[in-house]
Tab-separated table of C-alpha atoms in Angstrom:
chain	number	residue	atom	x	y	z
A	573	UNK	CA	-50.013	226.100	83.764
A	574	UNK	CA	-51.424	224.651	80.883
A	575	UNK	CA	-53.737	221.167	81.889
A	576	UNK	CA	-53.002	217.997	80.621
A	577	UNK	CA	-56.074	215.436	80.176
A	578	UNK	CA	-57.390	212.634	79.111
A	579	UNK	CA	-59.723	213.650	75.574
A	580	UNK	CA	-63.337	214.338	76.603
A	581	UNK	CA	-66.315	213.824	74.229
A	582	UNK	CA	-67.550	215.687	70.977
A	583	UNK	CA	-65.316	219.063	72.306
A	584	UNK	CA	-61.698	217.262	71.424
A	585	UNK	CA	-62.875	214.442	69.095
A	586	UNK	CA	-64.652	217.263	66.428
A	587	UNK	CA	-61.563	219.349	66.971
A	588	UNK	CA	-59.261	216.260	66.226
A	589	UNK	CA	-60.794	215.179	63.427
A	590	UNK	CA	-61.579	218.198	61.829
A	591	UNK	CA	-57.556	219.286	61.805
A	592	UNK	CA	-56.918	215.085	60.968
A	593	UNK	CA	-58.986	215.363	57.397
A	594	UNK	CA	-58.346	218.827	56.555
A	595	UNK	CA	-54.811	217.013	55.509
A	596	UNK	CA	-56.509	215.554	52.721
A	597	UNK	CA	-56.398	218.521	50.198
A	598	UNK	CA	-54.389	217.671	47.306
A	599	UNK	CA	-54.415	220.903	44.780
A	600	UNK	CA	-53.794	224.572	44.808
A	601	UNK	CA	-56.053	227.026	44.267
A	602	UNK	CA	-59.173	225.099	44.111
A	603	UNK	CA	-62.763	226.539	45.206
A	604	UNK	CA	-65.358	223.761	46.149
A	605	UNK	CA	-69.253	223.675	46.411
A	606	UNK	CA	-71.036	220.924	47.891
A	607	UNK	CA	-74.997	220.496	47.457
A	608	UNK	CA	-77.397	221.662	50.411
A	609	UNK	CA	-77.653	219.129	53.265
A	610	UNK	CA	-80.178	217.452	54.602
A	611	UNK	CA	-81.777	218.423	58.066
A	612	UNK	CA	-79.415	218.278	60.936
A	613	UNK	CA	-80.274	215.449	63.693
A	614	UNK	CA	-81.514	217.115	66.776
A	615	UNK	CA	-78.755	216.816	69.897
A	616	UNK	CA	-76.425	218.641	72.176
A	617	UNK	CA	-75.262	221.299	70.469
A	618	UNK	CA	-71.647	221.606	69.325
A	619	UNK	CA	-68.639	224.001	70.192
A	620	UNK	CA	-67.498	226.602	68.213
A	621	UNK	CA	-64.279	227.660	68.502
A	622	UNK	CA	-62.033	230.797	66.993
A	623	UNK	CA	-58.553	231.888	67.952
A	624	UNK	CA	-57.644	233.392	70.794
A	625	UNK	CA	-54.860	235.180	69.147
A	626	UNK	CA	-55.456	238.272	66.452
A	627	UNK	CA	-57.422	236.781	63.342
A	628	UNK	CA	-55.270	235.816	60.325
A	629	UNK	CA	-56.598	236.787	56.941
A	630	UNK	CA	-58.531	234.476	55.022
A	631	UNK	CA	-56.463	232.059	53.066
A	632	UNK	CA	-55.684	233.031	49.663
A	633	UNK	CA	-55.930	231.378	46.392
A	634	UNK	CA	-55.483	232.367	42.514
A	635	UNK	CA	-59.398	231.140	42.323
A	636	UNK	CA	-62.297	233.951	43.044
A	637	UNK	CA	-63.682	232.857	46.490
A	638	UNK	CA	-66.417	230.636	45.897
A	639	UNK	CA	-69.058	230.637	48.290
A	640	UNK	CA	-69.065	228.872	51.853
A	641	UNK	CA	-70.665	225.333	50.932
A	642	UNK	CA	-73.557	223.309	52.577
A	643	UNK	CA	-72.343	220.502	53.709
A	644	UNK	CA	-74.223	217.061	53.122
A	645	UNK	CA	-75.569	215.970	56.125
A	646	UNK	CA	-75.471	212.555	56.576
A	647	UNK	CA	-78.579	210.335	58.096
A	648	UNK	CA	-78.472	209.878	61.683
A	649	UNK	CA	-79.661	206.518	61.132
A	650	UNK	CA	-77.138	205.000	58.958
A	651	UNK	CA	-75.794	201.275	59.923
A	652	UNK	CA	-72.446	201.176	59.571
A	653	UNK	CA	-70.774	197.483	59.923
A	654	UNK	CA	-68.167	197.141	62.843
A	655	UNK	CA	-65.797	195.766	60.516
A	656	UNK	CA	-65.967	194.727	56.992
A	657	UNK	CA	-62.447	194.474	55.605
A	658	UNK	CA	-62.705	191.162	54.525
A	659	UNK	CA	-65.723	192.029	52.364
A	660	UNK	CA	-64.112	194.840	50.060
A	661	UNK	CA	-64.159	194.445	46.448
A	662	UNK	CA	-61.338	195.321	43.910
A	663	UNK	CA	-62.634	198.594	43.359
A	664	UNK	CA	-63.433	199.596	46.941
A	665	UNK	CA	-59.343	198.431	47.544
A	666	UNK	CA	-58.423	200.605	44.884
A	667	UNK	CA	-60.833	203.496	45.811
A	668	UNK	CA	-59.591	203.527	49.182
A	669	UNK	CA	-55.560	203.286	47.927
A	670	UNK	CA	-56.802	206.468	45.748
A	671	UNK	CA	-57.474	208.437	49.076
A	672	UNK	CA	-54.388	207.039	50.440
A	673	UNK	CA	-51.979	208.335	47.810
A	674	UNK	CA	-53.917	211.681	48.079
A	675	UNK	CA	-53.728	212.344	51.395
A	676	UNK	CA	-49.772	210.916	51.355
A	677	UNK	CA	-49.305	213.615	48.850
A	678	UNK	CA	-50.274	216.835	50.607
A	679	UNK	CA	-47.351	218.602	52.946
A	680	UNK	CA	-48.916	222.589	53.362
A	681	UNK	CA	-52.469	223.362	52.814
A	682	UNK	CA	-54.768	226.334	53.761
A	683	UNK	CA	-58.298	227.489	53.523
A	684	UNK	CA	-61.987	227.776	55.184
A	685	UNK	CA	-64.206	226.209	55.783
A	686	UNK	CA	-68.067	225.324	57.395
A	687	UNK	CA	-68.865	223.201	60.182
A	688	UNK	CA	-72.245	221.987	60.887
A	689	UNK	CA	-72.935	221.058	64.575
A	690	UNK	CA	-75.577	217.945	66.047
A	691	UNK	CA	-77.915	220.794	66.487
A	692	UNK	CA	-77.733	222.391	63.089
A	693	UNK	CA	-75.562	225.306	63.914
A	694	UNK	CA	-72.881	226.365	61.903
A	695	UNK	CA	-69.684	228.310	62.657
A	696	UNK	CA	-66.839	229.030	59.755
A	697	UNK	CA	-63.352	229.811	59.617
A	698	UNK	CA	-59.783	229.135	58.546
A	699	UNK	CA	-57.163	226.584	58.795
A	700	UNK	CA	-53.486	225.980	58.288
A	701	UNK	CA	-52.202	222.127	58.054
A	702	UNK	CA	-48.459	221.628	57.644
A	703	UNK	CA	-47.148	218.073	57.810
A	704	UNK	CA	-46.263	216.116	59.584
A	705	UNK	CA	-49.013	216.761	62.585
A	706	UNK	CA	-49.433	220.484	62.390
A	707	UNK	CA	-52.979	222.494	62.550
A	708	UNK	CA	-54.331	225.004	63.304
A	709	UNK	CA	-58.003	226.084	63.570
A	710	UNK	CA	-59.024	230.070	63.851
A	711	UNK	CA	-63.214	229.809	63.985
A	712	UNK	CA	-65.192	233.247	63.885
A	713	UNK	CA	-66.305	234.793	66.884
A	714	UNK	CA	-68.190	234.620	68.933
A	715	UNK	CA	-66.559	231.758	69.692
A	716	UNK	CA	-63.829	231.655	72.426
A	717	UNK	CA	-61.585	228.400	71.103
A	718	UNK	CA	-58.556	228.098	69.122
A	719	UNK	CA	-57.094	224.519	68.569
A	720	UNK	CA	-53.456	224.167	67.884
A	721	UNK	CA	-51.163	221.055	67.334
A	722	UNK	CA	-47.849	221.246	67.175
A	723	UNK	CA	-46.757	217.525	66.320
A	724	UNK	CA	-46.545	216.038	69.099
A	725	UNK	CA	-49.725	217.868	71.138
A	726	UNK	CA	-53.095	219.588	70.478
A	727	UNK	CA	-53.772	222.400	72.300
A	728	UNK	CA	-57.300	223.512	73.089
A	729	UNK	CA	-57.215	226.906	74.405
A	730	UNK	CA	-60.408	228.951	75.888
A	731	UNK	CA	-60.462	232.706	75.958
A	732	UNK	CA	-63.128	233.611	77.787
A	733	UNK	CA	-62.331	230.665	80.343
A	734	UNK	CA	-58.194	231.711	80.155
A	735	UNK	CA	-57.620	227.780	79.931
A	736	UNK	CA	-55.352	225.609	77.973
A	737	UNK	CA	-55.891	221.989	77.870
A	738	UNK	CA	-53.246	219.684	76.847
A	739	UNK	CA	-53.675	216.139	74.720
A	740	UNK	CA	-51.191	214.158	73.486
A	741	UNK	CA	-51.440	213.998	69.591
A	742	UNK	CA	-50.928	210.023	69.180
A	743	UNK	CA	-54.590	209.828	71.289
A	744	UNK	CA	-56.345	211.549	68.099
A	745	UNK	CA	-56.666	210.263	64.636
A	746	UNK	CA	-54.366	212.835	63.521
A	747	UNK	CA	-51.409	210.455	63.867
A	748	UNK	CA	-53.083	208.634	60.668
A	749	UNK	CA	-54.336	211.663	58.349
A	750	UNK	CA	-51.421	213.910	59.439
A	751	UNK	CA	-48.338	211.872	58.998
A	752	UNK	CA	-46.237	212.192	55.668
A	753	UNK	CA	-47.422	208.812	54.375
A	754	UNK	CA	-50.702	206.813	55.329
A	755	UNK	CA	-52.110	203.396	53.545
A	756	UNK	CA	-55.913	203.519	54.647
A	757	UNK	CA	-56.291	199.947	54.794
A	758	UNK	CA	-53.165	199.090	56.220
A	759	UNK	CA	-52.339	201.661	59.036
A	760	UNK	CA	-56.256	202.476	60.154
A	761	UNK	CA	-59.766	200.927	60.486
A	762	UNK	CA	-61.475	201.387	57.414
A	763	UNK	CA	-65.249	199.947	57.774
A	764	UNK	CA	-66.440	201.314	54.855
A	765	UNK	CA	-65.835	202.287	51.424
A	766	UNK	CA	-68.720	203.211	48.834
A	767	UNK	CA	-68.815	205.412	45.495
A	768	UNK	CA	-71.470	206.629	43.685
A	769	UNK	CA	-70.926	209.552	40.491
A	770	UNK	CA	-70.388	212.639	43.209
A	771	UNK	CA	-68.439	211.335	45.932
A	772	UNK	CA	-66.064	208.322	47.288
A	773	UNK	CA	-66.696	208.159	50.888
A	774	UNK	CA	-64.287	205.946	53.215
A	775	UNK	CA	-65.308	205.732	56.888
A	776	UNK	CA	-62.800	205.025	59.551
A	777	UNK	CA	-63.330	203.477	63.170
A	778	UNK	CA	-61.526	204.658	66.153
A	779	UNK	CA	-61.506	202.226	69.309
A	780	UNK	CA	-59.959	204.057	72.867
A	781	UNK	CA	-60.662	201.670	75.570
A	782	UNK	CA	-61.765	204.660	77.760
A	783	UNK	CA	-63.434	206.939	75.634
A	784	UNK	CA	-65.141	204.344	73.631
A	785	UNK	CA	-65.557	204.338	69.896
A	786	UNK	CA	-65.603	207.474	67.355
A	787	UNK	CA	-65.979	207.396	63.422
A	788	UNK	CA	-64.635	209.523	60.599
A	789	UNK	CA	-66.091	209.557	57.719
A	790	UNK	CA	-63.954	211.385	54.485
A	791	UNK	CA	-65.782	212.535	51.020
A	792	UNK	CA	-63.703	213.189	47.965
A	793	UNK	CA	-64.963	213.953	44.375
A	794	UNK	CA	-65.793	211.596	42.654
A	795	UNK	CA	-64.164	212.957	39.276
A	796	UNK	CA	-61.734	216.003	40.823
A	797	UNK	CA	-60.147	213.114	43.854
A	798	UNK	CA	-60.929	216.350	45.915
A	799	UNK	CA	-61.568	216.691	49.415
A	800	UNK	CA	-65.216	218.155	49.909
A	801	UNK	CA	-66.225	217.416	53.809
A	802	UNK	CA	-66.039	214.941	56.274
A	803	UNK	CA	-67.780	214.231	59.453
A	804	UNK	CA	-66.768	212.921	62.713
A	805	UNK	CA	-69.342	210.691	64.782
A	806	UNK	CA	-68.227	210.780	68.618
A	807	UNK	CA	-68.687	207.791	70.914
A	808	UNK	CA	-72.226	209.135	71.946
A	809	UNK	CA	-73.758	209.018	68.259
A	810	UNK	CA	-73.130	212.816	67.172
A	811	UNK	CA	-72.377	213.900	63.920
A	812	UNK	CA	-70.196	216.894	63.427
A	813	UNK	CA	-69.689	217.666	59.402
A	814	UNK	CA	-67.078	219.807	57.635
A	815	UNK	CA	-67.217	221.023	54.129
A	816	UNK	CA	-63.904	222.854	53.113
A	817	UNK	CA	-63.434	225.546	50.245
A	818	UNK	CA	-60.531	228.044	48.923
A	819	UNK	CA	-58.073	225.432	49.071
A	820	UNK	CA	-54.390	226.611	48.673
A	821	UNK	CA	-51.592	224.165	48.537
A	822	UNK	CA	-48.620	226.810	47.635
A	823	UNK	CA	-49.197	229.510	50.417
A	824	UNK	CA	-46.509	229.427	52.807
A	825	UNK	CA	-47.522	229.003	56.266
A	826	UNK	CA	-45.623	230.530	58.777
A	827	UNK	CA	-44.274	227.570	61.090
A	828	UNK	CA	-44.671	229.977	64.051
A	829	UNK	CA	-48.844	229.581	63.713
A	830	UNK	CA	-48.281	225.836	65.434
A	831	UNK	CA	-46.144	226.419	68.325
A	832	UNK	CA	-47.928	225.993	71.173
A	833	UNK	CA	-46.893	228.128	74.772
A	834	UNK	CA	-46.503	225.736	77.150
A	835	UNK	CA	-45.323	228.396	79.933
A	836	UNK	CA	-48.725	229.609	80.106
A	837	UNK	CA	-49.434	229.635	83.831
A	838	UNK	CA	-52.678	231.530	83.924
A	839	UNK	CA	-54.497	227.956	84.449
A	840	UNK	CA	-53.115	225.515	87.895
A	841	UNK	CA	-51.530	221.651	87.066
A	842	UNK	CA	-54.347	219.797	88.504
A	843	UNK	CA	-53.713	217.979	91.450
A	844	UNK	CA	-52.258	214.297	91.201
């Protein structure tokens, strides 16, 4: 029977967060580059996940594939200020309101994309979003994971392991970034908001009393309002970045890709 837990460290919070700001791709069709990072921070090193079911093929788009970008790493010693709403400009308002209406506008999106772990490793793959709160995440293998949500829960399930842990959706940020409408500054806790000519970057702060505090951190273009990565900083300090590319807003996504089995008995209810 699938297991139904509380949401661990970097394992759930990357996978959350990764599925939470995929949601914010707003055109078809689009190919994206992003320029090489800088050196990965030395840590623990990250999980990389893929499907457990038969590989889908790639997503499509009109576009020629462009090629799988670097994502920007960002420094491991950034400050970022607990709180700093009170502080924001006009222009970081409307910047932030810009991000808003993007992400509020997206309802099916598909594509790859590149993840960078703590330790420097990357993994790729492909994702599906439909909204409201519905991902799902097919890594290449080696890799043993897939991650599914459909809704209402996330799914993490582990091949080689035959596991499949339960979490309930509304303990990820994906209740924010994967609803049909979201106001940045209203419904989460934006910290930060700066520009500069290639990308607006708007940070968000995540509080759970007993898994402490995580951060996500979205960049869009700067002139295309286009997603380009994000990364997620779990309550230990890691960073775990995402550049996406091959975006495709008009595929059709078959709903059956989110629908999670929850009469998979292969793994015992834990006790209590």
């Amino acid at each position: 029977m699938a297991r139904q837990l509380a949401l661990p460290g970097m394992q759930i919070a990357s996978a959350a967060l990764i599925a939470a700001c995929i949601a914010g791709i707003a055109t078809a069709s689009l190919a994206q580059t992003a320029p090489n990072p800088k050196p990965a921070p030395k840590a623990r090193g990250s999980v990389q996940v893929n499907s457990s079911d038969p590989p889908k093929a790639p997503a499509k788009t009109d576009a020629a594939p462009a090629t799988p970008p670097e994502p920007i790493i960002p420094d491991p010693h950034r400050n970022v200020p607990a709180n700093i709403f009170a502080s924001f400009d006009s222009n970081q308002k409307a910047q932030a309101a810009k991000v808003s209406s993007y992400l509020s506008s997206l309802q099916t999106v598909s594509g790859n994309f590149v993840q960078v772990g703590p330790d420097g490793s990357k993994t790729r793959g492909d994702f599906y979003i439909q909204k409201p709160g519905k991902v799902r995440f097919e890594y290449e293998p080696p890799s043993p994971i897939a991650i599914i949500a459909d809704g209402s829960m996330l799914a993490v399930r582990d091949r080689n392991l035959a596991t499949q842990d339960l979490y309930p959706l509304s303990q990820t940020p994906l209740r924010y970034l994967l609803s049909d409408r979201i106001d940045l500054l209203k419904d989460t806790n934006v910290v930060s908001v700066t520009a500069d000519d290639l990308f607006i970057s708007v940070t968000i702060e995540e509080k759970q009393m007993l898994i402490g505090t995580s951060r996500l951190m979205l960049m869009v273009g700067a002139k295309d309002g286009q997603l380009k990565q994000w990364t997620v900083t779990d309550p230990q300090g890691y960073d775990t970045t995402v550049a996406v590319y091959n975006l495709d807003t008009s595929r059709k996504v078959d709903p059956g890709m989110f629908k999670i089995d929850f009469t998979d008995h292969s793994i015992p209810m834990p006790p209590g």
